[in-house]
Short mmCIF file of C-alpha atoms and ligand atoms in Angstrom, two decimals:
data_model
loop_
_atom_site.label_atom_id
_atom_site.label_comp_id
_atom_site.label_asym_id
_atom_site.label_seq_id
_atom_site.Cartn_x
_atom_site.Cartn_y
_atom_site.Cartn_z
CA MET A 1 94.36 11.12 142.45
CA ALA A 2 94.86 10.76 138.91
CA ARG A 3 98.23 10.26 137.39
CA VAL A 4 99.67 12.82 135.02
CA ALA A 5 100.71 11.59 131.84
CA VAL A 6 102.60 12.97 128.92
CA VAL A 7 102.54 11.29 125.34
CA THR A 8 104.99 13.03 122.76
CA GLY A 9 103.69 12.84 119.31
CA GLY A 10 100.37 12.45 121.07
CA THR A 11 97.81 13.85 118.54
CA ARG A 12 98.25 11.63 115.77
CA GLY A 13 98.57 7.92 114.84
CA ILE A 14 99.74 5.61 117.71
CA GLY A 15 100.34 8.56 120.08
CA ALA A 16 96.86 9.68 119.69
CA ALA A 17 95.46 6.21 120.43
CA ILE A 18 97.81 6.22 123.61
CA ALA A 19 96.62 9.48 124.85
CA LYS A 20 93.07 8.49 124.82
CA ALA A 21 93.75 5.25 126.31
CA LEU A 22 95.55 6.58 129.23
CA SER A 23 92.91 9.36 129.52
CA ALA A 24 90.05 6.81 129.64
CA ALA A 25 92.12 4.68 132.45
CA GLY A 26 91.71 7.94 134.35
CA CYS A 27 95.01 9.66 134.03
CA LYS A 28 95.18 13.38 133.19
CA VAL A 29 96.95 13.51 130.00
CA ALA A 30 99.00 15.99 128.06
CA ALA A 31 99.81 15.42 124.07
CA ASN A 32 102.51 17.12 122.82
CA TYR A 33 103.05 17.51 119.08
CA GLY A 34 105.74 19.00 116.58
CA GLY A 35 104.12 21.16 113.81
CA ASN A 36 100.73 19.85 112.76
CA ASP A 37 98.28 22.31 114.29
CA GLU A 38 95.31 21.03 112.10
CA ALA A 39 95.58 17.71 113.36
CA ALA A 40 96.30 18.97 117.01
CA GLN A 41 93.27 21.28 117.39
CA LYS A 42 91.07 18.33 115.78
CA PHE A 43 92.49 16.03 118.27
CA LYS A 44 91.79 18.36 121.15
CA ALA A 45 88.61 19.38 120.05
CA ALA A 46 87.38 15.51 119.86
CA THR A 47 89.17 14.35 122.95
CA GLY A 48 89.35 17.36 125.38
CA ILE A 49 92.99 16.35 125.91
CA PRO A 50 95.32 19.43 126.01
CA VAL A 51 97.90 19.78 123.44
CA PHE A 52 101.44 21.43 123.63
CA LYS A 53 103.52 22.19 120.51
CA TRP A 54 107.27 21.66 120.79
CA ASP A 55 109.84 20.04 119.01
CA VAL A 56 111.09 16.94 121.13
CA SER A 57 114.81 17.02 119.30
CA ALA A 58 115.65 20.23 121.30
CA TYR A 59 116.27 19.99 124.92
CA GLU A 60 115.30 23.61 125.82
CA ALA A 61 112.06 23.29 124.20
CA CYS A 62 111.30 19.93 125.84
CA ALA A 63 112.34 21.58 129.30
CA ALA A 64 109.88 24.45 128.82
CA GLY A 65 107.12 22.33 127.70
CA LEU A 66 107.24 20.20 130.42
CA LYS A 67 107.56 22.88 132.97
CA LYS A 68 104.35 24.37 131.44
CA ILE A 69 102.69 21.00 131.61
CA GLU A 70 103.65 20.76 135.16
CA ALA A 71 102.49 24.17 136.21
CA GLU A 72 98.98 23.23 134.47
CA LEU A 73 98.33 19.62 135.61
CA GLY A 74 100.93 18.70 138.16
CA PRO A 75 104.09 16.80 138.50
CA VAL A 76 104.37 13.90 135.58
CA ASP A 77 103.96 10.47 136.73
CA ILE A 78 103.82 8.95 133.33
CA LEU A 79 105.91 9.74 130.39
CA VAL A 80 105.47 7.93 127.03
CA ASN A 81 108.04 9.02 124.41
CA ASN A 82 106.37 8.12 121.14
CA ALA A 83 107.25 10.88 118.98
CA GLY A 84 109.04 9.67 115.95
CA ILE A 85 109.82 10.30 112.20
CA THR A 86 111.29 8.14 109.29
CA ARG A 87 113.46 9.54 106.44
CA ASP A 88 114.08 6.30 104.62
CA THR A 89 116.53 5.69 102.00
CA MET A 90 119.54 3.46 101.13
CA PHE A 91 122.56 4.41 103.02
CA HIS A 92 124.73 5.10 100.48
CA ARG A 93 122.38 7.97 99.32
CA MET A 94 121.82 9.11 103.06
CA THR A 95 122.38 12.64 103.71
CA PRO A 96 123.83 13.73 107.27
CA GLU A 97 120.55 15.66 107.76
CA GLN A 98 118.26 12.76 107.15
CA TRP A 99 120.72 10.81 109.66
CA THR A 100 120.58 13.52 112.32
CA GLN A 101 116.83 14.38 112.09
CA VAL A 102 115.82 10.59 112.56
CA ILE A 103 118.59 10.35 115.55
CA ASN A 104 117.64 13.42 117.36
CA THR A 105 113.89 12.86 117.01
CA ASN A 106 113.65 9.31 117.86
CA LEU A 107 116.45 8.81 120.12
CA SER A 108 117.88 12.13 121.64
CA SER A 109 114.29 13.19 122.47
CA LEU A 110 114.57 10.22 125.29
CA PHE A 111 117.34 12.29 126.81
CA ASN A 112 115.46 15.63 126.36
CA MET A 113 112.31 14.47 127.72
CA CYS A 114 113.34 11.96 130.67
CA ARG A 115 116.17 14.04 131.91
CA PRO A 116 113.67 17.16 133.19
CA VAL A 117 111.45 14.65 134.76
CA ILE A 118 113.83 12.02 136.36
CA GLU A 119 114.47 13.79 139.36
CA GLY A 120 110.86 14.57 140.37
CA MET A 121 109.92 11.02 139.82
CA ARG A 122 113.12 9.94 142.03
CA GLN A 123 111.82 12.19 144.65
CA ARG A 124 108.40 11.18 144.57
CA LYS A 125 109.05 7.35 144.37
CA PHE A 126 107.03 6.80 141.17
CA GLY A 127 107.44 6.90 137.74
CA ARG A 128 106.37 5.08 134.47
CA ILE A 129 108.45 5.51 131.27
CA VAL A 130 107.46 3.74 128.04
CA ASN A 131 109.68 4.35 124.97
CA ILE A 132 108.18 3.45 121.66
CA SER A 133 110.85 1.62 119.68
CA SER A 134 110.11 -0.56 116.50
CA VAL A 135 110.65 -3.93 115.20
CA ASN A 136 113.22 -2.35 112.73
CA GLY A 137 115.18 -1.60 115.57
CA GLN A 138 115.10 -5.19 116.66
CA LYS A 139 115.62 -6.91 113.35
CA GLY A 140 117.09 -3.70 111.52
CA GLN A 141 115.57 -2.81 108.03
CA MET A 142 116.79 -2.22 104.65
CA GLY A 143 116.61 1.43 103.99
CA GLN A 144 116.37 2.40 107.35
CA SER A 145 119.78 2.62 108.96
CA ASN A 146 118.96 5.74 110.52
CA TYR A 147 115.73 4.62 111.93
CA SER A 148 116.86 1.21 112.94
CA ALA A 149 120.15 2.84 114.82
CA ALA A 150 117.81 5.16 116.64
CA LYS A 151 115.34 2.56 117.69
CA ALA A 152 118.00 0.07 118.88
CA GLY A 153 119.50 2.81 120.78
CA GLU A 154 116.23 3.35 122.52
CA LEU A 155 116.39 -0.16 123.89
CA GLY A 156 119.76 0.19 125.20
CA PHE A 157 118.62 3.66 126.88
CA THR A 158 115.60 1.82 128.53
CA LYS A 159 117.86 -0.83 130.17
CA ALA A 160 120.24 1.48 131.60
CA LEU A 161 117.78 3.64 132.83
CA ALA A 162 115.59 0.92 134.10
CA GLN A 163 118.54 -0.37 136.11
CA GLU A 164 119.47 3.24 137.57
CA SER A 165 115.83 3.98 138.50
CA ALA A 166 114.47 0.72 139.68
CA LYS A 167 115.18 1.67 143.39
CA SER A 168 113.25 4.92 143.03
CA GLY A 169 110.01 2.91 142.20
CA ILE A 170 110.43 3.92 138.51
CA THR A 171 109.96 1.60 135.85
CA VAL A 172 111.31 2.15 132.27
CA ASN A 173 109.94 -0.10 129.59
CA ALA A 174 110.10 -0.26 125.60
CA ILE A 175 107.56 -1.26 123.19
CA CYS A 176 108.18 -2.46 119.86
CA PRO A 177 105.49 -2.30 117.20
CA GLY A 178 105.53 -3.87 114.06
CA TYR A 179 103.84 -2.31 111.28
CA ILE A 180 100.68 -0.17 112.28
CA GLY A 181 98.12 1.58 109.93
CA THR A 182 99.13 5.26 110.41
CA GLU A 183 100.43 7.73 108.28
CA MET A 184 103.76 6.92 108.78
CA VAL A 185 103.19 3.45 107.30
CA GLN A 186 100.78 5.08 104.86
CA ALA A 187 104.00 6.74 103.51
CA VAL A 188 105.23 3.40 102.48
CA PRO A 189 104.60 2.70 98.58
CA LYS A 190 101.13 0.58 98.51
CA ASP A 191 102.95 -2.17 96.15
CA VAL A 192 105.40 -2.56 98.86
CA LEU A 193 103.21 -2.71 101.55
CA GLU A 194 100.96 -5.43 100.03
CA LYS A 195 103.57 -7.61 98.55
CA ASN A 196 106.82 -7.40 100.77
CA ILE A 197 105.78 -6.15 104.14
CA ILE A 198 101.91 -7.91 104.70
CA PRO A 199 102.94 -11.49 103.89
CA GLN A 200 105.77 -11.53 106.37
CA ILE A 201 103.10 -10.61 109.32
CA PRO A 202 101.70 -14.21 110.40
CA VAL A 203 98.57 -12.56 111.42
CA GLY A 204 97.85 -11.37 107.84
CA ARG A 205 97.33 -7.66 108.57
CA LEU A 206 98.65 -4.25 109.99
CA GLY A 207 98.24 -3.59 113.67
CA GLU A 208 95.78 -1.06 114.99
CA PRO A 209 97.01 1.87 117.16
CA GLU A 210 94.68 0.94 119.68
CA GLU A 211 96.59 -2.52 120.09
CA ILE A 212 99.79 -0.60 121.16
CA ALA A 213 97.80 1.68 123.20
CA ARG A 214 96.65 -1.05 125.57
CA CYS A 215 100.38 -2.21 125.84
CA VAL A 216 101.02 1.14 127.17
CA VAL A 217 98.14 1.57 129.60
CA PHE A 218 99.39 -1.75 131.21
CA LEU A 219 103.02 -0.61 131.32
CA ALA A 220 102.12 2.54 132.82
CA SER A 221 99.66 1.07 135.38
CA ASP A 222 100.47 0.04 139.23
CA ASP A 223 99.75 -3.42 137.77
CA SER A 224 103.36 -3.55 136.16
CA SER A 225 105.19 -2.65 139.08
CA PHE A 226 107.69 -5.79 138.72
CA ILE A 227 108.37 -5.30 134.77
CA THR A 228 111.28 -2.94 134.30
CA GLY A 229 113.85 -3.02 131.20
CA SER A 230 111.82 -5.09 129.38
CA THR A 231 111.00 -4.84 125.40
CA LEU A 232 107.50 -5.59 124.83
CA THR A 233 107.07 -6.75 121.04
CA ALA A 234 103.85 -6.48 119.46
CA ASN A 235 104.19 -7.04 115.69
CA GLY A 236 101.40 -9.95 114.72
CA GLY A 237 104.49 -12.46 114.74
CA GLN A 238 106.53 -10.91 112.34
CA TYR A 239 109.64 -11.25 114.16
CA MET A 240 110.00 -13.23 117.07
CA ILE A 241 112.91 -12.70 119.61
N1 NAP B 1 103.19 3.24 112.35
C1 NAP B 1 104.15 2.11 112.46
O1 NAP B 1 103.90 1.18 111.80
C2 NAP B 1 105.21 2.10 113.65
C3 NAP B 1 105.97 0.89 113.95
C4 NAP B 1 106.83 0.66 114.46
C5 NAP B 1 107.25 1.99 115.52
N2 NAP B 1 106.37 3.04 115.38
C6 NAP B 1 106.98 4.26 116.24
O2 NAP B 1 105.53 4.70 116.63
C7 NAP B 1 105.73 6.08 116.98
C8 NAP B 1 104.54 6.66 116.49
O3 NAP B 1 104.25 6.49 114.96
P1 NAP B 1 103.09 6.83 114.20
O4 NAP B 1 102.89 5.97 113.05
O5 NAP B 1 101.96 7.09 115.01
O6 NAP B 1 103.65 8.30 113.57
P2 NAP B 1 102.89 9.25 112.82
O7 NAP B 1 101.28 8.97 112.73
O8 NAP B 1 103.54 9.91 111.92
O9 NAP B 1 102.63 10.52 114.12
C9 NAP B 1 104.10 10.97 114.53
C10 NAP B 1 103.47 12.08 116.12
O10 NAP B 1 104.90 12.21 116.24
C11 NAP B 1 105.05 13.88 116.23
N3 NAP B 1 106.29 14.53 115.87
C12 NAP B 1 107.08 14.12 114.93
N4 NAP B 1 108.41 14.91 114.93
C13 NAP B 1 108.10 15.60 116.34
C14 NAP B 1 109.08 16.40 116.78
N5 NAP B 1 110.22 16.90 116.48
N6 NAP B 1 108.32 16.91 118.26
C15 NAP B 1 107.41 16.82 118.73
N7 NAP B 1 106.47 15.70 117.88
C16 NAP B 1 107.03 15.24 116.79
C17 NAP B 1 104.01 14.12 115.16
O11 NAP B 1 103.70 15.54 115.33
P3 NAP B 1 102.85 16.42 114.13
O12 NAP B 1 101.51 15.98 114.05
O13 NAP B 1 102.82 17.88 114.87
O14 NAP B 1 103.62 16.04 112.91
C18 NAP B 1 102.87 13.33 115.45
O15 NAP B 1 102.12 13.62 116.56
C19 NAP B 1 107.22 6.58 116.25
O16 NAP B 1 107.92 6.70 117.40
C20 NAP B 1 107.35 5.45 115.36
O17 NAP B 1 108.80 5.26 115.24
C21 NAP B 1 105.44 3.20 114.28
#
């Protein structure tokens, strides 16, 4: 029977590529998004993948959204925590709002999304959770103390939940993409991208969303059953650990 997969932030950028790739791999996919109705409707029309709008930084909204998906598609087997935002600025200028928005959307969302589905996964003895972290959670990045903290937090969360869930047939892994050509990266000034970022990437280019999606499909598959608590780095050689 087709697995049910939920992808947060699944209507644009990396998440849209993940949702499409999981659908092509035979999953019944639900794509969550936060506010861009136009992009979501365009994605739905192009792919036929149902879209569900809620804010992943709000626990009750996640619980209600997941309940709706489970009623329509069935119990969630695969959860991809992909939704994320940046609010870049140097720390000495950062506002409390810029800090909490990034922590809540990128990190607290993992609690908000995993908590409602984990008990069902434990009962059914199967689950695949994939958290989309970032190279900047591994190495830190100037102007991103909020984002780097959230993304590093995702890695700790991944390892702890992986240990708790291993005996229940649930794997929990993280992917750390490097710079991928999406709207999030297009927000970086062009000269910064060309002079400072691309020269640091040994393969000499930005990554494609599909290159991250293929990693997710593997970690969401039955083939990856012995891999849990791991961090898969996909950054064109930019940072090797
Ligand atoms: N792009 C990169 O180079 C890169 C590198 C490393 C890691 N990442 C990580 O990869 C993930 C995807 O990045 P991306 O570049 O594809 O971003 P993106 O193009 O900006 O798309 C972000 C997606 O997340 C959704 N989203 C944002 N806030 C949300 C909220 N509060 N609730 C629900 N959905 C929300 C957006 O929904 P709307 O369309 O409604 O706004 C959109 O679908 C993020 O976690 C990011 O940190 C990206």
